[in-house]
Amino acid sequence: TGKVRPVGAELYLGYGPLVFQQGTQLNNGAALQAKDENTLKLAHPEEHDETLTLALTLAHWFGTIGGRSRNGWGSLGWQALPGTPALPVLSKAALEHTGCTRPLARCLDLDWPHAIGTDAKGALVWRSKDTFRDWRAAMKFLAQTKIGFRVALGFVGGQPHREPQARHVLAYPVTNHKVPAWKGRDKDKGRLANTLRFKLQPEPDGSLRALIYHTPCKPTLPHQGVDLLGTWQRVHDFLDNAALTRLP
């Protein structure tokens, strides 16, 4: 049997970027360290300026790269060089102007993440009410939030489960809650990635704000009895009542 040892909540999001060495530590082998800076230079025909600016803007708002990037690791942020225009600040109006939003129910018609979802309250984008002094505190907040909305769904009965339940459609596999019928091709074991994604955003004072956004889509399920729309609405309600606010 393996050793059981206490770890910080941030390791829940950071297996890979974080390692356990007398507590959770940043992996020194990471390609990009916290607060690393690089200059990106792009040359392009003038007629593509609007399209490229939109792509850079979306990457500035939501972009992450590398391992565990869905969990907020590798968060990107652009800073304009002196004499060049700054990218737009993320807001509800600015996001809607991009044309990259779509009602939640319509997002669930397609089987790939293609837009930021919306509902009656606006875009499915949440920002932490508080800011954090460093990445560790911010990632701990996101980890606790993720644990919270997953546990809130719960399970009926123990494993193995004959059919998928609400918790399974958030992301699969789920530790100690297997669905034998949910088997994908080859060795993927029916893996389903979470479409609720995380990002860290720097504030002017150097602190960090946590961002959660949803790019919903319809997964391929072995059974069709799960209320996918209702499940995600329950998660969104949880986030609306957590220490977060919708995008202003």
mmCIF file of C-alpha atoms in Angstrom:
data_model
loop_
_atom_site.group_PDB
_atom_site.id
_atom_site.type_symbol
_atom_site.label_atom_id
_atom_site.label_comp_id
_atom_site.label_asym_id
_atom_site.label_seq_id
_atom_site.Cartn_x
_atom_site.Cartn_y
_atom_site.Cartn_z
ATOM 1 C CA THR A 1 0.000 0.000 0.000
ATOM 2 C CA GLY A 2 1.123 3.565 -0.654
ATOM 3 C CA LYS A 3 1.912 6.092 2.018
ATOM 4 C CA VAL A 4 -0.850 8.429 3.171
ATOM 5 C CA ARG A 5 0.317 11.975 3.802
ATOM 6 C CA PRO A 6 -1.409 15.340 4.202
ATOM 7 C CA VAL A 7 -1.075 17.751 1.288
ATOM 8 C CA GLY A 8 -2.266 21.285 0.669
ATOM 9 C CA ALA A 9 -5.542 21.792 -1.166
ATOM 10 C CA GLU A 10 -3.646 23.433 -4.027
ATOM 11 C CA LEU A 11 -2.089 20.053 -4.893
ATOM 12 C CA TYR A 12 -5.612 18.969 -5.906
ATOM 13 C CA LEU A 13 -5.198 21.250 -8.937
ATOM 14 C CA GLY A 14 -1.475 21.013 -9.316
ATOM 15 C CA TYR A 15 -0.273 17.454 -9.745
ATOM 16 C CA GLY A 16 2.662 18.007 -12.089
ATOM 17 C CA PRO A 17 3.357 21.725 -11.572
ATOM 18 C CA LEU A 18 3.540 20.951 -7.838
ATOM 19 C CA VAL A 19 5.445 18.166 -6.114
ATOM 20 C CA PHE A 20 5.369 16.933 -2.534
ATOM 21 C CA GLN A 21 8.667 17.720 -0.802
ATOM 22 C CA GLN A 22 8.133 18.403 2.890
ATOM 23 C CA GLY A 23 4.862 20.011 1.869
ATOM 24 C CA THR A 24 3.746 21.095 -1.576
ATOM 25 C CA GLN A 25 6.477 22.828 -3.566
ATOM 26 C CA LEU A 26 6.672 24.309 -7.058
ATOM 27 C CA ASN A 27 8.363 21.890 -9.437
ATOM 28 C CA ASN A 28 11.739 23.441 -10.251
ATOM 29 C CA GLY A 29 11.683 21.714 -13.607
ATOM 30 C CA ALA A 30 8.726 23.788 -14.832
ATOM 31 C CA ALA A 31 9.367 25.442 -18.185
ATOM 32 C CA LEU A 32 7.825 28.727 -17.002
ATOM 33 C CA GLN A 33 8.285 29.923 -13.451
ATOM 34 C CA ALA A 34 5.928 32.278 -11.651
ATOM 35 C CA LYS A 35 6.209 35.875 -12.923
ATOM 36 C CA ASP A 36 8.439 34.896 -15.841
ATOM 37 C CA GLU A 37 8.304 37.458 -18.664
ATOM 38 C CA ASN A 38 9.024 37.157 -22.381
ATOM 39 C CA THR A 39 8.523 39.419 -25.374
ATOM 40 C CA LEU A 40 6.264 38.218 -28.175
ATOM 41 C CA LYS A 41 6.707 39.833 -31.585
ATOM 42 C CA LEU A 42 4.238 39.147 -34.386
ATOM 43 C CA ALA A 43 4.403 40.168 -38.025
ATOM 44 C CA HIS A 44 1.222 39.891 -40.077
ATOM 45 C CA PRO A 45 -0.620 41.443 -43.032
ATOM 46 C CA GLU A 46 -2.612 44.507 -42.042
ATOM 47 C CA GLU A 47 -5.892 42.954 -43.142
ATOM 48 C CA HIS A 48 -5.562 40.373 -40.340
ATOM 49 C CA ASP A 49 -5.029 42.953 -37.614
ATOM 50 C CA GLU A 50 -8.585 42.812 -36.236
ATOM 51 C CA THR A 51 -8.655 39.007 -36.116
ATOM 52 C CA LEU A 52 -5.242 38.756 -34.479
ATOM 53 C CA THR A 53 -6.113 41.427 -31.920
ATOM 54 C CA LEU A 54 -9.230 39.468 -30.981
ATOM 55 C CA ALA A 55 -7.198 36.275 -30.561
ATOM 56 C CA LEU A 56 -4.647 38.038 -28.357
ATOM 57 C CA THR A 57 -7.419 39.648 -26.328
ATOM 58 C CA LEU A 58 -9.104 36.310 -25.643
ATOM 59 C CA ALA A 59 -5.732 34.777 -24.715
ATOM 60 C CA HIS A 60 -5.128 37.706 -22.358
ATOM 61 C CA TRP A 61 -8.479 37.197 -20.687
ATOM 62 C CA PHE A 62 -8.721 33.397 -20.622
ATOM 63 C CA GLY A 63 -5.501 31.887 -21.971
ATOM 64 C CA THR A 64 -3.418 29.255 -20.196
ATOM 65 C CA ILE A 65 -0.727 26.917 -21.524
ATOM 66 C CA GLY A 66 1.037 23.749 -20.479
ATOM 67 C CA GLY A 67 0.225 20.901 -18.134
ATOM 68 C CA ARG A 68 -2.895 21.319 -15.967
ATOM 69 C CA SER A 69 -3.708 24.511 -17.854
ATOM 70 C CA ARG A 70 -7.466 23.919 -17.461
ATOM 71 C CA ASN A 71 -6.841 24.292 -13.734
ATOM 72 C CA GLY A 72 -5.251 27.722 -14.119
ATOM 73 C CA TRP A 73 -1.595 26.711 -14.411
ATOM 74 C CA GLY A 74 0.342 28.544 -17.089
ATOM 75 C CA SER A 75 -1.985 31.557 -16.986
ATOM 76 C CA LEU A 76 -1.086 34.064 -19.693
ATOM 77 C CA GLY A 77 -1.221 37.841 -19.571
ATOM 78 C CA TRP A 78 -0.063 40.402 -22.111
ATOM 79 C CA GLN A 79 1.417 43.793 -21.301
ATOM 80 C CA ALA A 80 1.582 46.267 -24.176
ATOM 81 C CA LEU A 81 4.964 47.782 -24.985
ATOM 82 C CA PRO A 82 5.316 51.566 -24.526
ATOM 83 C CA GLY A 83 3.660 53.432 -27.370
ATOM 84 C CA THR A 84 1.317 50.590 -28.312
ATOM 85 C CA PRO A 85 -2.404 50.317 -27.453
ATOM 86 C CA ALA A 86 -3.360 48.274 -24.404
ATOM 87 C CA LEU A 87 -5.717 45.340 -24.779
ATOM 88 C CA PRO A 88 -9.320 45.793 -23.594
ATOM 89 C CA VAL A 89 -10.170 45.130 -19.949
ATOM 90 C CA LEU A 90 -12.374 42.070 -19.458
ATOM 91 C CA SER A 91 -15.982 43.041 -18.799
ATOM 92 C CA LYS A 92 -19.426 41.679 -19.633
ATOM 93 C CA ALA A 93 -19.887 44.212 -22.430
ATOM 94 C CA ALA A 94 -16.401 43.653 -23.867
ATOM 95 C CA LEU A 95 -16.885 39.880 -23.887
ATOM 96 C CA GLU A 96 -20.284 40.102 -25.583
ATOM 97 C CA HIS A 97 -18.750 42.377 -28.213
ATOM 98 C CA THR A 98 -16.337 39.612 -29.246
ATOM 99 C CA GLY A 99 -19.198 37.373 -30.388
ATOM 100 C CA CYS A 100 -17.682 34.467 -28.455
ATOM 101 C CA THR A 101 -20.637 33.834 -26.130
ATOM 102 C CA ARG A 102 -23.593 31.503 -26.597
ATOM 103 C CA PRO A 103 -26.578 30.435 -24.448
ATOM 104 C CA LEU A 104 -25.848 27.425 -22.261
ATOM 105 C CA ALA A 105 -28.506 25.185 -23.810
ATOM 106 C CA ARG A 106 -27.200 25.890 -27.318
ATOM 107 C CA CYS A 107 -23.618 25.199 -26.228
ATOM 108 C CA LEU A 108 -24.775 21.752 -25.135
ATOM 109 C CA ASP A 109 -25.906 20.991 -28.695
ATOM 110 C CA LEU A 110 -22.292 20.560 -29.821
ATOM 111 C CA ASP A 111 -19.702 18.070 -28.583
ATOM 112 C CA TRP A 112 -16.705 20.441 -28.421
ATOM 113 C CA PRO A 113 -15.980 23.588 -26.365
ATOM 114 C CA HIS A 114 -16.611 26.457 -28.770
ATOM 115 C CA ALA A 115 -17.889 29.459 -26.772
ATOM 116 C CA ILE A 116 -18.269 31.015 -23.332
ATOM 117 C CA GLY A 117 -21.716 30.014 -22.085
ATOM 118 C CA THR A 118 -24.388 32.449 -20.928
ATOM 119 C CA ASP A 119 -27.580 32.233 -18.890
ATOM 120 C CA ALA A 120 -30.204 34.667 -17.593
ATOM 121 C CA LYS A 121 -27.615 36.229 -15.253
ATOM 122 C CA GLY A 122 -25.068 36.896 -17.994
ATOM 123 C CA ALA A 123 -21.825 35.282 -19.077
ATOM 124 C CA LEU A 124 -20.724 32.144 -17.239
ATOM 125 C CA VAL A 125 -17.631 33.907 -15.929
ATOM 126 C CA TRP A 126 -16.916 34.395 -12.234
ATOM 127 C CA ARG A 127 -14.224 36.444 -10.489
ATOM 128 C CA SER A 128 -13.076 35.975 -6.899
ATOM 129 C CA LYS A 129 -14.351 38.704 -4.603
ATOM 130 C CA ASP A 130 -10.947 38.857 -2.940
ATOM 131 C CA THR A 131 -7.493 39.132 -4.438
ATOM 132 C CA PHE A 132 -4.551 36.996 -3.351
ATOM 133 C CA ARG A 133 -0.976 37.852 -2.470
ATOM 134 C CA ASP A 134 0.557 35.024 -4.521
ATOM 135 C CA TRP A 135 -0.230 32.079 -6.801
ATOM 136 C CA ARG A 136 -0.289 29.601 -3.926
ATOM 137 C CA ALA A 137 -3.114 31.400 -2.122
ATOM 138 C CA ALA A 138 -5.056 31.868 -5.363
ATOM 139 C CA MET A 139 -4.697 28.221 -6.381
ATOM 140 C CA LYS A 140 -5.765 27.080 -2.932
ATOM 141 C CA PHE A 141 -8.946 29.141 -3.310
ATOM 142 C CA LEU A 142 -9.655 27.590 -6.711
ATOM 143 C CA ALA A 143 -8.950 24.087 -5.397
ATOM 144 C CA GLN A 144 -11.333 24.554 -2.475
ATOM 145 C CA THR A 145 -13.967 25.921 -4.841
ATOM 146 C CA LYS A 146 -13.590 22.955 -7.197
ATOM 147 C CA ILE A 147 -13.815 20.484 -4.344
ATOM 148 C CA GLY A 148 -16.917 22.336 -3.138
ATOM 149 C CA PHE A 149 -18.955 22.207 -6.335
ATOM 150 C CA ARG A 150 -18.006 18.605 -7.035
ATOM 151 C CA VAL A 151 -18.846 17.340 -3.553
ATOM 152 C CA ALA A 152 -22.124 19.320 -3.574
ATOM 153 C CA LEU A 153 -23.457 17.045 -6.325
ATOM 154 C CA GLY A 154 -22.835 13.873 -4.347
ATOM 155 C CA PHE A 155 -23.455 10.260 -5.370
ATOM 156 C CA VAL A 156 -26.238 7.731 -4.903
ATOM 157 C CA GLY A 157 -24.739 4.413 -3.866
ATOM 158 C CA GLY A 158 -21.159 3.230 -4.061
ATOM 159 C CA GLN A 159 -19.077 2.006 -6.934
ATOM 160 C CA PRO A 160 -19.208 0.461 -9.369
ATOM 161 C CA HIS A 161 -22.049 2.601 -10.713
ATOM 162 C CA ARG A 162 -24.304 1.046 -13.357
ATOM 163 C CA GLU A 163 -24.985 4.405 -14.997
ATOM 164 C CA PRO A 164 -23.328 7.850 -14.902
ATOM 165 C CA GLN A 165 -24.584 10.272 -12.287
ATOM 166 C CA ALA A 166 -24.445 14.059 -12.234
ATOM 167 C CA ARG A 167 -20.936 14.180 -10.744
ATOM 168 C CA HIS A 168 -19.572 11.969 -13.522
ATOM 169 C CA VAL A 169 -20.479 14.371 -16.328
ATOM 170 C CA LEU A 170 -18.400 17.196 -14.821
ATOM 171 C CA ALA A 171 -15.232 15.207 -15.480
ATOM 172 C CA TYR A 172 -14.357 11.525 -15.658
ATOM 173 C CA PRO A 173 -12.830 9.341 -14.246
ATOM 174 C CA VAL A 174 -13.798 10.075 -10.642
ATOM 175 C CA THR A 175 -11.695 8.517 -7.877
ATOM 176 C CA ASN A 176 -13.517 5.605 -6.204
ATOM 177 C CA HIS A 177 -16.610 6.083 -8.382
ATOM 178 C CA LYS A 178 -16.122 4.105 -11.586
ATOM 179 C CA VAL A 179 -18.754 3.431 -14.240
ATOM 180 C CA PRO A 180 -17.754 0.123 -15.922
ATOM 181 C CA ALA A 181 -19.981 0.833 -18.934
ATOM 182 C CA TRP A 182 -18.135 4.094 -19.578
ATOM 183 C CA LYS A 183 -15.200 2.844 -21.607
ATOM 184 C CA GLY A 184 -13.670 4.776 -24.446
ATOM 185 C CA ARG A 185 -11.476 3.574 -27.266
ATOM 186 C CA ASP A 186 -7.994 2.186 -26.648
ATOM 187 C CA LYS A 187 -6.612 3.289 -23.269
ATOM 188 C CA ASP A 188 -8.521 6.502 -22.626
ATOM 189 C CA LYS A 189 -10.993 4.762 -20.273
ATOM 190 C CA GLY A 190 -13.763 7.108 -21.373
ATOM 191 C CA ARG A 191 -11.890 10.144 -20.075
ATOM 192 C CA LEU A 192 -13.931 13.353 -19.991
ATOM 193 C CA ALA A 193 -12.217 16.715 -19.426
ATOM 194 C CA ASN A 194 -13.878 19.359 -17.289
ATOM 195 C CA THR A 195 -15.275 22.252 -19.342
ATOM 196 C CA LEU A 196 -15.234 24.578 -16.328
ATOM 197 C CA ARG A 197 -11.833 26.254 -16.511
ATOM 198 C CA PHE A 198 -9.662 28.393 -14.236
ATOM 199 C CA LYS A 199 -7.352 31.342 -14.788
ATOM 200 C CA LEU A 200 -5.298 33.704 -12.624
ATOM 201 C CA GLN A 201 -5.347 37.395 -13.518
ATOM 202 C CA PRO A 202 -2.827 39.946 -12.232
ATOM 203 C CA GLU A 203 -4.137 43.109 -10.614
ATOM 204 C CA PRO A 204 -2.408 46.531 -10.917
ATOM 205 C CA ASP A 205 -1.082 46.252 -7.348
ATOM 206 C CA GLY A 206 0.648 42.945 -8.103
ATOM 207 C CA SER A 207 -1.937 40.722 -6.423
ATOM 208 C CA LEU A 208 -3.859 37.978 -8.223
ATOM 209 C CA ARG A 209 -7.562 37.440 -8.843
ATOM 210 C CA ALA A 210 -9.021 34.016 -9.571
ATOM 211 C CA LEU A 211 -11.232 33.587 -12.632
ATOM 212 C CA ILE A 212 -13.603 30.708 -13.411
ATOM 213 C CA TYR A 213 -15.266 30.431 -16.810
ATOM 214 C CA HIS A 214 -17.374 27.819 -18.544
ATOM 215 C CA THR A 215 -17.078 26.590 -22.136
ATOM 216 C CA PRO A 216 -19.867 23.988 -22.010
ATOM 217 C CA CYS A 217 -20.446 21.238 -24.544
ATOM 218 C CA LYS A 218 -22.227 17.899 -24.822
ATOM 219 C CA PRO A 219 -20.102 14.899 -23.826
ATOM 220 C CA THR A 220 -20.460 11.439 -25.305
ATOM 221 C CA LEU A 221 -22.117 9.361 -22.585
ATOM 222 C CA PRO A 222 -22.749 5.607 -22.356
ATOM 223 C CA HIS A 223 -26.266 6.360 -21.083
ATOM 224 C CA GLN A 224 -28.544 9.299 -21.846
ATOM 225 C CA GLY A 225 -30.376 9.523 -18.522
ATOM 226 C CA VAL A 226 -28.266 12.326 -16.962
ATOM 227 C CA ASP A 227 -29.803 15.816 -16.961
ATOM 228 C CA LEU A 228 -26.774 17.607 -18.359
ATOM 229 C CA LEU A 229 -28.367 21.061 -18.431
ATOM 230 C CA GLY A 230 -29.731 20.730 -14.905
ATOM 231 C CA THR A 231 -26.405 19.431 -13.597
ATOM 232 C CA TRP A 232 -24.475 22.427 -14.878
ATOM 233 C CA GLN A 233 -27.152 24.801 -13.597
ATOM 234 C CA ARG A 234 -26.612 23.338 -10.132
ATOM 235 C CA VAL A 235 -22.874 23.990 -10.437
ATOM 236 C CA HIS A 236 -23.505 27.545 -11.634
ATOM 237 C CA ASP A 237 -25.840 28.143 -8.689
ATOM 238 C CA PHE A 238 -23.082 26.939 -6.357
ATOM 239 C CA LEU A 239 -20.620 29.414 -7.877
ATOM 240 C CA ASP A 240 -23.191 32.221 -7.675
ATOM 241 C CA ASN A 241 -23.374 31.611 -3.924
ATOM 242 C CA ALA A 242 -19.634 31.189 -3.343
ATOM 243 C CA ALA A 243 -17.018 33.896 -2.709
ATOM 244 C CA LEU A 244 -17.266 34.925 -6.362
ATOM 245 C CA THR A 245 -19.086 37.494 -8.457
ATOM 246 C CA ARG A 246 -20.324 37.332 -12.043
ATOM 247 C CA LEU A 247 -18.392 39.322 -14.592
ATOM 248 C CA PRO A 248 -19.445 42.988 -14.212
#
